[in-house]
Amino acid sequence: MSGSDSRRPVRRRTFVLGAAAGSAALAGPLAVPAAAAAFGYTDDGSNYVVDTGAALVFKVSKTTGDLTSLIYRGTEYQGYGGMNSHIESGLGSSAVTIAQSGSTILVSVTHGTLKHYYAARSGENNVYLWTNKADTSVSATRYIVRVKAGRFLNDEPDSYTYTTSTVEASDVFAKSDGQTRSKHYSRLRVIDYDYIGWTSGSVGLWIVRSNHEKASGGPFYRSLLRHQSADGGGLYEILYYGQNQTEEQRFGLQGPYVIAFTDGGAPSSSLFAGNLTTPWADSLGISGYVGASGRGRIAGVGITGRDTAYPYTVGIANPAAQYWSSARPSDGYFSITGALPGSYTLTVYKSELAVYSTQVTVSAGGTTTLNSIAIPLSNDPSKASAIWRINDWTGTPSGFKNADLMTYAHPSDARAAAWTGNVVIGSGSETSAFPCYIWKDVNSGLLVYFKLTAAQAAAAHTLRIGVTTAYANGRPQVVVNGAWASAIPSPPAQPNTRSLTNGSYRGNNHTFTYSIPASAWLTDTSQYNVLKINVVSGSGSTSYLSAGTSIDAVDLLP
């Protein structure tokens, strides 16, 4: 699965979007600034004009706090459709102040209970940003950098407005060749990227994400990253994204995140959330700011009981903050640094499936060391002996038909294989032929054919179906051999927005269990038993917006 292949080691990696064909390698050295101008700021009457003393000059509106100009090496990059770069869709009238302290300039924006900041450092082509959202009185779920049309190649997977064919709502489109496009199709989970943006080969414009401690959804969450259109492009730092969200919104200071210009190469790794330290910001008076001395660390000496075919991630979370770290493949060692003090729930994930949980406490300036964590066999459903199993339990639909495509395309996309998928156990194609998603109005009634021995047919068995999310309360009901039917299960707690059609399978993992009596099986061992999987719900619309669910694994236990 793109960005979530459950057999691929999870690692912190950079991800470059929008590379122009034939451009130089993006990992090249950063640009050496052109003849440096004087570091400082001026007031042009409408804006504070900040000169970084390198190759970047930017302007911030004195009345709204919008970023109204981004001039790099003499070229304007800010703006499309007459819009500025800003929080959400723009804050409107705000109190805006500016101050210089040595080699740092800080612009402070106050709008009601929301506070937002821009900082510049002498000799750097970067704009550092922080946003402190205290409550729901101000809508502030994103910062968007709006980039002029024509500055970068407009033919990326999330380029969408060069077509007028709408597939769904007003934000999913289809090209003439049947491929679908939407700003929702990010491909990447938060854990998969450090920065996003574009390069022309000679200029790179990037947003380097924050550590997302005040965001929601955990390490595997997907949200808006960027989009391109005929009118220009947008780069996002998402502060809270409601689509297929599994957690309540967190409040407080988020940042720094960084608008970074380069000579076409990748932004400096010193800006990445795992590496960025900002002692120079400690004394700036940023609301909600907590420096390194006020934060702590969690370290685990190892994790036993792992399935080494899969990556493991350790996350800690509470209502105020979230953090995570990849566990070392050799022994499961992990370290989570820079966490705010407090009590957290620690969760160990096999791929994206939670297999262990405990409580931990982080202390300011200290390290909490945990003894080796032992994952009980019963916590990993893959450890259970099965008569047959379709896919492994990873908390993802990885391996199922169309699973890879669904993180960056609509189910109606021309590249999708048919959503039908009856399978025969023992055929060798059980997983690859089985659709990753099942909808009430599209492919409900999938069939699984399997044989049982005489001893197996004489006994009751438990069927398990794991799901990763659901839309409109879609959940599986099963029928065996056309005669025995399960009760309709209650729907588990799942996000109430679109999910399966906007690039996300990540919800709340849930396992449905069905106790099937011996009387349901065929006694002739030469015949195939037939399991029918229906999707039931009284909610939803039609087609791909009918009630549906994403599948993790299906198995029959002895």
Coordinates of C-alpha atoms in Angstrom, one line a residue:
M1 CA 0.0 0.0 0.0
S2 CA 1.4 3.4 -1.0
G3 CA 2.7 5.0 2.1
S4 CA 1.4 2.2 4.3
D5 CA 2.7 -1.1 3.0
S6 CA 2.4 -3.2 6.2
R7 CA 5.5 -5.3 5.3
R8 CA 7.7 -2.3 4.7
P9 CA 9.8 -1.0 7.6
V10 CA 8.4 2.2 8.9
R11 CA 11.0 5.0 8.9
R12 CA 11.0 8.7 9.0
R13 CA 11.4 9.6 5.4
T14 CA 11.1 12.7 3.3
F15 CA 8.7 12.8 0.4
V16 CA 9.2 15.1 -2.5
L17 CA 6.1 16.2 -4.4
G18 CA 6.0 17.9 -7.8
A19 CA 9.5 17.1 -9.2
A20 CA 9.7 18.4 -12.7
A21 CA 10.8 15.8 -15.3
G22 CA 14.6 15.9 -15.8
S23 CA 15.2 18.1 -12.8
A24 CA 18.3 17.6 -10.7
A25 CA 18.3 15.2 -7.7
L26 CA 16.3 16.8 -4.9
A27 CA 18.7 15.9 -2.2
G28 CA 21.3 18.3 -3.5
P29 CA 22.9 21.1 -1.4
L30 CA 20.9 24.0 -0.3
A31 CA 21.2 27.3 -2.2
V32 CA 23.9 29.7 -1.2
P33 CA 22.1 33.0 -0.8
A34 CA 22.6 35.6 -3.4
A35 CA 24.2 38.9 -2.4
A36 CA 22.7 39.4 1.0
A37 CA 20.4 42.4 1.6
A38 CA 20.1 44.0 5.0
F39 CA 18.2 41.9 7.6
G40 CA 15.4 43.9 9.0
Y41 CA 11.8 45.1 8.4
T42 CA 10.0 48.1 7.1
D43 CA 6.4 49.4 7.0
D44 CA 4.9 50.1 3.6
G45 CA 1.7 51.4 5.1
S46 CA -0.3 48.3 4.5
N47 CA 2.2 45.6 5.3
Y48 CA 5.2 44.8 7.5
V49 CA 7.9 44.0 4.9
V50 CA 10.5 41.5 6.3
D51 CA 13.9 41.1 4.5
T52 CA 15.6 37.9 5.7
G53 CA 19.0 39.2 4.6
A54 CA 19.2 36.2 2.3
A55 CA 17.1 35.8 -0.9
L56 CA 13.6 36.0 0.7
V57 CA 11.4 39.0 1.3
F58 CA 7.9 38.5 2.7
K59 CA 5.0 40.8 3.6
V60 CA 2.4 40.4 6.4
S61 CA -0.8 42.5 6.3
K62 CA -1.0 44.9 9.2
T63 CA -4.7 44.6 9.4
T64 CA -5.4 40.8 8.8
G65 CA -2.1 39.0 9.5
D66 CA -2.3 37.4 6.0
L67 CA 0.9 36.7 4.2
T68 CA 0.5 38.9 1.2
S69 CA 3.9 38.4 -0.6
L70 CA 6.6 35.8 -0.9
I71 CA 9.4 37.1 -3.1
Y72 CA 12.3 34.7 -3.6
R73 CA 15.3 35.8 -5.7
G74 CA 13.2 38.6 -7.1
T75 CA 10.2 36.5 -8.1
E76 CA 6.8 36.6 -6.5
Y77 CA 5.4 33.2 -5.5
Q78 CA 2.5 34.2 -3.3
G79 CA -1.0 34.3 -4.5
Y80 CA -3.6 32.8 -6.8
G81 CA -7.2 33.8 -7.4
G82 CA -6.6 37.1 -5.7
M83 CA -6.1 35.4 -2.4
N84 CA -3.4 35.7 0.3
S85 CA -1.8 32.9 2.3
H86 CA -3.4 32.6 5.7
I87 CA -5.0 30.7 8.5
E88 CA -8.1 28.9 7.2
S89 CA -9.8 31.2 4.7
G90 CA -8.4 34.3 6.3
L91 CA -8.9 35.7 9.8
G92 CA -10.1 39.2 8.9
S93 CA -9.5 42.1 11.1
S94 CA -6.7 41.3 13.6
A95 CA -4.2 43.0 15.8
V96 CA -0.8 42.7 14.2
T97 CA 2.5 43.7 15.7
I98 CA 6.2 43.2 14.8
A99 CA 9.4 43.2 16.8
Q100 CA 13.1 42.5 16.2
S101 CA 15.3 40.8 18.7
G102 CA 18.9 40.4 17.5
S103 CA 18.8 38.0 14.6
T104 CA 15.1 37.2 14.8
I105 CA 12.0 39.1 13.7
L106 CA 8.7 38.1 15.1
V107 CA 5.3 39.1 13.7
S108 CA 2.4 38.5 16.1
V109 CA -1.2 38.2 15.0
T110 CA -4.1 38.2 17.5
H111 CA -7.7 37.4 16.4
G112 CA -10.0 36.9 19.3
T113 CA -8.6 33.9 21.3
L114 CA -6.4 32.8 18.4
K115 CA -2.8 33.9 18.2
H116 CA -0.5 33.3 15.2
Y117 CA 3.1 34.0 14.6
Y118 CA 5.6 34.5 11.7
A119 CA 9.4 34.5 12.5
A120 CA 12.4 35.2 10.3
R121 CA 16.0 34.4 11.0
S122 CA 18.9 36.5 9.6
G123 CA 20.4 34.8 6.5
E124 CA 17.7 32.1 6.2
N125 CA 15.2 31.6 3.3
N126 CA 12.6 30.3 5.8
V127 CA 9.5 31.6 7.4
Y128 CA 8.8 29.9 10.8
L129 CA 5.1 29.8 11.8
W130 CA 3.2 28.9 15.0
T131 CA -0.6 28.9 15.6
N132 CA -2.3 28.8 19.0
K133 CA -5.9 27.9 18.8
A134 CA -7.4 28.1 22.3
D135 CA -11.0 27.0 21.6
T136 CA -13.7 26.7 18.9
S137 CA -14.6 30.4 18.8
V138 CA -12.2 30.9 15.9
S139 CA -12.2 28.5 12.9
A140 CA -8.5 27.7 12.3
T141 CA -7.9 24.2 11.0
R142 CA -5.2 24.9 8.5
Y143 CA -2.6 27.2 7.2
I144 CA -2.5 27.4 3.4
V145 CA 0.3 28.8 1.3
R146 CA -1.3 30.0 -2.0
V147 CA 1.2 29.8 -4.9
K148 CA 0.9 31.6 -8.2
A149 CA -0.1 29.5 -11.3
G150 CA 2.7 28.6 -13.6
R151 CA 5.5 28.6 -11.0
F152 CA 5.6 24.8 -10.8
L153 CA 4.5 21.9 -13.0
N154 CA 0.7 21.4 -12.9
D155 CA 0.3 17.7 -13.6
E156 CA 0.5 16.0 -10.2
P157 CA -1.8 13.4 -8.7
D158 CA -3.7 16.0 -6.8
S159 CA -4.0 18.5 -9.7
Y160 CA -7.7 18.6 -10.4
T161 CA -9.3 21.7 -11.7
Y162 CA -8.2 21.3 -15.3
T163 CA -11.3 19.1 -15.6
T164 CA -14.9 20.1 -15.1
S165 CA -16.2 16.6 -14.6
T166 CA -17.3 16.3 -11.0
V167 CA -17.4 12.7 -9.6
E168 CA -18.5 13.4 -6.0
A169 CA -19.6 16.5 -4.1
S170 CA -17.6 19.5 -5.4
D171 CA -14.1 18.2 -4.6
V172 CA -13.6 15.0 -6.5
F173 CA -13.0 15.2 -10.3
A174 CA -12.4 13.0 -13.3
K175 CA -10.1 13.5 -16.2
S176 CA -11.1 12.5 -19.7
D177 CA -9.1 9.2 -19.3
G178 CA -11.2 8.2 -16.3
Q179 CA -8.5 8.9 -13.7
T180 CA -9.8 10.8 -10.6
R181 CA -8.3 13.8 -8.8
S182 CA -9.0 15.5 -5.5
K183 CA -7.1 17.6 -2.9
H184 CA -8.1 14.8 -0.4
Y185 CA -5.9 12.2 -2.1
S186 CA -2.7 12.7 -0.1
R187 CA -1.3 9.1 -0.4
L188 CA 0.7 9.8 2.7
R189 CA 0.1 9.3 6.4
V190 CA 1.6 11.8 8.8
I191 CA 4.4 9.4 9.8
D192 CA 5.5 9.1 6.2
Y193 CA 6.6 12.6 5.4
D194 CA 8.6 15.6 6.8
Y195 CA 7.8 18.1 4.1
I196 CA 5.7 18.6 1.0
G197 CA 5.9 21.0 -1.9
W198 CA 7.2 21.6 -5.4
T199 CA 10.4 22.1 -7.3
S200 CA 11.1 23.6 -10.7
G201 CA 14.6 22.2 -10.7
S202 CA 16.0 25.6 -9.7
V203 CA 13.6 26.7 -7.0
G204 CA 11.9 24.6 -4.4
L205 CA 9.0 25.7 -2.2
W206 CA 8.1 23.6 0.7
I207 CA 6.1 23.4 3.9
V208 CA 8.0 21.5 6.6
R209 CA 5.5 20.1 8.9
S210 CA 5.4 20.5 12.7
N211 CA 5.5 17.6 15.1
H212 CA 1.7 17.7 15.1
E213 CA 1.5 17.4 18.9
K214 CA -1.7 19.5 18.9
A215 CA -3.2 17.8 15.8
S216 CA -5.4 14.8 16.0
G217 CA -5.6 11.3 14.5
G218 CA -2.3 9.8 15.4
P219 CA 0.7 8.7 13.2
F220 CA -1.3 7.0 10.5
Y221 CA -3.7 9.8 9.8
R222 CA -4.1 11.2 6.3
S223 CA -5.1 14.8 5.7
L224 CA -4.9 17.5 3.1
L225 CA -1.3 18.2 2.0
R226 CA -1.5 20.2 -1.2
H227 CA -3.3 20.8 -4.4
Q228 CA -2.7 22.3 -7.8
S229 CA -5.1 23.8 -10.3
A230 CA -5.1 25.9 -13.4
D231 CA -5.3 28.9 -11.1
G232 CA -2.4 28.0 -8.8
G233 CA -1.5 25.8 -6.0
G234 CA -1.9 25.4 -2.2
L235 CA 0.4 23.9 0.4
Y236 CA -1.2 23.0 3.7
E237 CA -0.2 22.6 7.3
I238 CA -3.3 21.0 8.8
L239 CA -4.0 22.0 12.4
Y240 CA -7.2 19.9 12.6
Y241 CA -8.8 17.9 9.8
G242 CA -12.4 16.7 10.3
Q243 CA -12.5 14.2 7.4
N244 CA -12.6 10.6 8.8
Q245 CA -11.2 11.9 12.1
T246 CA -10.9 9.5 15.0
E247 CA -10.2 11.9 17.8
E248 CA -11.5 15.1 19.4
Q249 CA -9.8 18.4 18.4
R250 CA -6.8 19.4 20.5
F251 CA -6.1 23.0 21.4
G252 CA -2.9 24.9 22.1
L253 CA 0.2 26.0 20.3
Q254 CA 1.2 24.1 17.2
G255 CA 4.6 24.7 15.6
P256 CA 6.9 25.6 14.4
Y257 CA 6.1 24.7 10.9
V258 CA 8.2 26.2 8.1
I259 CA 7.8 27.8 4.7
A260 CA 11.1 27.0 3.1
F261 CA 12.7 28.1 -0.2
T262 CA 15.7 26.3 -1.7
D263 CA 17.6 26.2 -5.0
G264 CA 15.4 23.2 -6.0
G265 CA 16.7 20.7 -3.5
A266 CA 15.0 19.3 -0.5
P267 CA 14.7 21.6 2.6
S268 CA 17.4 21.2 5.2
S269 CA 16.8 18.2 7.5
S270 CA 17.6 20.5 10.5
L271 CA 14.0 21.8 10.0
F272 CA 12.3 18.5 10.3
A273 CA 10.0 18.0 13.4
G274 CA 12.3 15.3 14.8
N275 CA 15.4 17.4 14.5
L276 CA 14.2 21.0 14.8
T277 CA 15.2 22.8 18.0
T278 CA 14.3 26.4 18.5
P279 CA 16.2 27.7 21.5
W280 CA 16.3 31.1 19.7
A281 CA 12.4 31.1 20.1
D282 CA 12.5 30.5 23.9
S283 CA 12.5 34.2 24.8
L284 CA 10.2 35.5 22.1
G285 CA 7.0 35.4 24.3
I286 CA 5.0 33.1 22.0
S287 CA 1.8 32.2 23.7
G288 CA 1.7 28.6 24.8
Y289 CA 5.4 28.0 23.9
V290 CA 7.2 25.3 25.9
G291 CA 11.0 25.0 25.4
A292 CA 13.1 21.9 25.5
S293 CA 13.7 22.3 29.3
G294 CA 10.0 22.0 29.9
R295 CA 9.6 18.8 28.0
G296 CA 10.4 15.1 28.7
R297 CA 11.2 11.8 27.0
I298 CA 9.9 8.2 27.0
A299 CA 12.4 5.4 26.2
G300 CA 11.6 1.7 25.9
V301 CA 14.4 -0.8 26.0
G302 CA 12.6 -3.2 23.6
I303 CA 9.5 -5.0 22.6
T304 CA 9.1 -8.8 22.6
G305 CA 6.4 -10.9 20.9
R306 CA 6.7 -8.9 17.7
D307 CA 6.1 -10.3 14.2
T308 CA 9.3 -9.2 12.5
A309 CA 7.6 -9.2 9.1
Y310 CA 6.0 -5.9 10.1
P311 CA 7.1 -2.5 11.4
Y312 CA 6.1 -1.4 14.9
T313 CA 5.2 2.1 16.0
V314 CA 4.8 3.3 19.5
G315 CA 2.5 6.3 20.2
I316 CA 1.6 8.2 23.3
A317 CA -1.5 10.4 23.5
N318 CA -3.8 12.2 25.8
P319 CA -6.5 15.0 25.3
A320 CA -3.7 17.6 25.2
A321 CA -1.0 16.1 23.0
Q322 CA 0.2 13.2 20.8
Y323 CA 3.6 11.8 19.8
W324 CA 5.0 8.7 18.2
S325 CA 8.2 6.9 17.3
S326 CA 9.2 3.9 15.1
A327 CA 10.4 0.9 17.1
R328 CA 13.8 -0.4 16.1
P329 CA 13.4 -3.5 13.9
S330 CA 16.1 -5.5 15.6
D331 CA 14.8 -5.3 19.1
G332 CA 11.9 -2.9 19.4
Y333 CA 13.8 -0.1 21.1
F334 CA 12.0 3.3 20.9
S335 CA 12.4 6.8 22.1
I336 CA 9.9 9.6 22.1
T337 CA 11.4 13.0 22.8
G338 CA 10.1 16.5 23.3
A339 CA 6.8 15.5 24.9
L340 CA 4.9 17.9 27.1
P341 CA 4.6 16.7 30.8
G342 CA 1.6 14.6 31.7
S343 CA 0.0 11.2 31.8
Y344 CA -0.4 9.4 28.5
T345 CA -1.8 6.2 27.1
L346 CA 1.0 4.4 25.3
T347 CA 0.0 2.2 22.4
V348 CA 2.1 -0.3 20.4
Y349 CA 1.1 -0.8 16.8
K350 CA 1.9 -3.8 14.6
S351 CA 1.7 -1.9 11.3
E352 CA -1.5 0.0 12.2
L353 CA -3.1 -2.5 14.5
A354 CA -3.0 -1.7 18.2
V355 CA -1.6 -4.8 20.0
Y356 CA -0.6 -3.4 23.4
S357 CA -1.5 -0.5 25.7
T358 CA -0.4 0.9 29.0
Q359 CA -0.2 4.2 31.0
V360 CA 3.0 6.3 31.2
T361 CA 4.0 9.6 32.7
V362 CA 6.2 12.3 31.2
S363 CA 8.1 14.7 33.4
A364 CA 9.7 18.0 32.4
G365 CA 13.4 17.6 31.9
G366 CA 13.3 13.9 32.6
T367 CA 13.4 10.5 30.9
T368 CA 10.9 7.8 31.7
T369 CA 12.5 4.5 31.0
L370 CA 10.3 1.5 30.4
N371 CA 11.3 -2.2 30.8
S372 CA 10.9 -4.5 27.8
I373 CA 7.3 -4.6 26.7
A374 CA 5.9 -8.1 26.1
I375 CA 3.0 -8.3 23.6
P376 CA 0.7 -11.1 24.8
L377 CA -0.1 -13.7 22.1
S378 CA -3.8 -13.0 22.5
N379 CA -3.3 -9.3 21.6
D380 CA -2.3 -10.1 18.0
P381 CA -5.2 -11.9 16.1
S382 CA -2.7 -13.2 13.6
K383 CA -1.3 -15.5 16.3
A384 CA -4.5 -17.4 16.6
S385 CA -4.6 -20.8 14.7
A386 CA -7.1 -20.6 11.8
I387 CA -8.7 -23.1 9.5
W388 CA -8.3 -20.4 6.8
R389 CA -7.4 -16.8 6.7
I390 CA -7.8 -14.1 4.1
N391 CA -5.0 -11.5 4.5
D392 CA -3.1 -10.9 7.7
W393 CA -4.2 -8.7 10.6
T394 CA -2.4 -5.4 10.2
G395 CA -5.1 -2.8 10.9
T396 CA -5.0 -1.9 7.1
P397 CA -6.5 -3.3 4.0
S398 CA -3.0 -3.7 2.5
G399 CA -2.9 -6.6 0.1
F400 CA -6.5 -6.6 -0.9
K401 CA -7.7 -5.7 -4.4
N402 CA -7.4 -1.9 -5.1
A403 CA -6.0 -1.1 -1.6
D404 CA -3.0 0.7 -2.9
L405 CA -5.0 2.8 -5.3
M406 CA -7.6 3.9 -2.8
T407 CA -5.2 6.3 -1.0
Y408 CA -5.0 8.5 -4.0
A409 CA -8.1 7.8 -6.2
H410 CA -11.8 7.5 -6.1
P411 CA -13.3 4.0 -6.2
S412 CA -14.8 4.8 -9.6
D413 CA -11.3 5.5 -11.1
A414 CA -10.6 3.8 -14.4
R415 CA -7.5 2.2 -12.9
A416 CA -9.5 0.3 -10.3
A417 CA -10.1 -3.4 -10.8
A418 CA -13.7 -4.6 -10.7
W419 CA -15.1 -4.4 -7.2
T420 CA -16.5 -8.0 -7.5
G421 CA -14.3 -10.5 -5.7
N422 CA -15.7 -14.0 -4.9
V423 CA -12.7 -16.2 -3.8
V424 CA -11.9 -19.8 -3.2
I425 CA -9.8 -20.8 -0.2
G426 CA -6.7 -22.6 -1.4
S427 CA -6.6 -20.9 -4.8
G428 CA -3.6 -18.8 -3.8
S429 CA -5.3 -15.5 -4.8
E430 CA -7.6 -15.2 -1.9
T431 CA -6.3 -11.8 -0.7
S432 CA -5.4 -10.2 -4.0
A433 CA -8.8 -11.1 -5.5
F434 CA -10.8 -9.9 -2.5
P435 CA -11.9 -6.2 -2.6
C436 CA -10.5 -3.9 0.1
Y437 CA -13.9 -2.1 0.4
I438 CA -17.4 -3.5 0.4
W439 CA -20.5 -1.3 -0.1
K440 CA -24.1 -2.0 0.3
D441 CA -25.0 -0.7 -3.1
V442 CA -21.8 -1.8 -5.1
N443 CA -20.5 -5.3 -4.1
S444 CA -22.4 -6.5 -1.1
G445 CA -22.8 -10.3 -1.1
L446 CA -19.2 -11.3 -1.7
L447 CA -18.8 -15.1 -1.6
V448 CA -16.0 -17.2 0.0
Y449 CA -15.9 -20.8 -1.0
F450 CA -14.1 -23.3 1.3
K451 CA -14.0 -27.0 2.2
L452 CA -14.0 -28.5 5.7
T453 CA -12.8 -31.9 6.9
A454 CA -15.4 -34.2 8.5
A455 CA -14.1 -33.3 12.0
Q456 CA -14.3 -29.6 11.2
A457 CA -17.8 -29.9 9.8
A458 CA -18.9 -31.6 13.0
A459 CA -18.0 -28.6 15.2
A460 CA -19.0 -25.0 15.7
H461 CA -16.5 -22.3 14.7
T462 CA -15.9 -18.6 15.1
L463 CA -15.7 -16.4 12.1
R464 CA -13.8 -13.1 12.5
I465 CA -14.0 -10.1 10.2
G466 CA -11.7 -7.2 10.9
V467 CA -12.5 -3.7 9.6
T468 CA -10.5 -0.5 9.7
T469 CA -13.3 2.1 9.2
A470 CA -16.9 2.3 7.9
Y471 CA -19.1 4.8 6.2
A472 CA -22.7 5.4 7.2
N473 CA -22.6 2.6 9.8
G474 CA -21.9 -0.1 7.2
R475 CA -21.1 -3.4 8.9
P476 CA -20.9 -7.1 7.8
Q477 CA -23.7 -9.6 8.2
V478 CA -22.9 -13.1 7.1
V479 CA -24.9 -16.0 5.6
V480 CA -23.6 -19.6 5.5
N481 CA -24.7 -22.0 2.8
G482 CA -27.8 -19.9 2.1
A483 CA -29.5 -21.2 5.3
W484 CA -27.8 -19.9 8.4
A485 CA -27.6 -16.1 8.9
S486 CA -26.0 -14.1 11.6
A487 CA -27.7 -11.4 13.6
I488 CA -27.1 -7.9 12.4
P489 CA -24.3 -6.6 14.5
S490 CA -24.3 -3.2 16.2
P491 CA -22.1 -0.6 14.4
P492 CA -18.9 0.2 16.2
A493 CA -17.8 3.8 16.7
Q494 CA -16.5 5.2 13.5
P495 CA -16.0 8.7 12.0
N496 CA -19.2 10.1 10.6
T497 CA -17.7 11.8 7.5
R498 CA -16.7 10.4 4.1
S499 CA -13.7 8.1 4.2
L500 CA -13.7 5.3 1.6
T501 CA -14.1 7.8 -1.2
N502 CA -11.7 10.5 -0.1
G503 CA -8.5 8.5 0.3
S504 CA -8.7 7.2 3.8
Y505 CA -9.2 3.7 5.3
R506 CA -8.0 4.8 8.7
G507 CA -10.8 4.7 11.3
N508 CA -11.2 2.7 14.5
N509 CA -10.1 -0.9 14.0
H510 CA -12.9 -3.3 15.1
T511 CA -13.3 -7.1 15.0
F512 CA -16.7 -8.6 14.3
T513 CA -17.1 -12.2 15.6
Y514 CA -19.8 -14.7 14.6
S515 CA -20.4 -18.0 16.3
I516 CA -21.4 -20.4 13.6
P517 CA -23.1 -23.7 14.7
A518 CA -22.1 -27.0 13.4
S519 CA -25.5 -27.4 11.8
A520 CA -24.6 -24.6 9.3
W521 CA -21.8 -26.7 7.6
L522 CA -22.1 -29.1 4.8
T523 CA -21.4 -32.7 5.8
D524 CA -20.2 -33.7 2.4
T525 CA -16.5 -32.9 2.6
S526 CA -16.2 -32.9 -1.2
Q527 CA -18.5 -29.9 -1.5
Y528 CA -17.6 -26.2 -0.9
N529 CA -19.2 -24.4 1.9
V530 CA -20.3 -20.9 0.9
L531 CA -19.9 -17.8 3.1
K532 CA -21.7 -14.7 1.9
I533 CA -20.6 -11.3 3.3
N534 CA -23.3 -8.6 3.1
V535 CA -23.0 -5.0 4.2
V536 CA -26.0 -3.8 6.1
S537 CA -27.1 -0.4 7.3
G538 CA -30.1 1.9 7.2
S539 CA -28.0 4.9 6.4
G540 CA -26.0 6.1 3.4
S541 CA -26.8 7.2 -0.1
T542 CA -26.2 5.3 -3.3
S543 CA -23.3 3.7 -5.2
Y544 CA -19.9 4.5 -3.5
L545 CA -21.7 6.7 -0.9
S546 CA -23.9 3.9 0.2
A547 CA -23.0 2.3 3.5
G548 CA -19.6 0.6 3.3
T549 CA -16.6 -0.7 5.2
S550 CA -12.9 -1.3 4.8
I551 CA -11.6 -4.8 5.4
D552 CA -8.5 -5.8 7.4
A553 CA -8.8 -9.6 7.5
V554 CA -11.3 -12.5 7.5
D555 CA -10.6 -15.8 9.1
L556 CA -12.3 -19.0 10.4
L557 CA -11.1 -20.3 13.7
P558 CA -11.1 -24.0 14.9

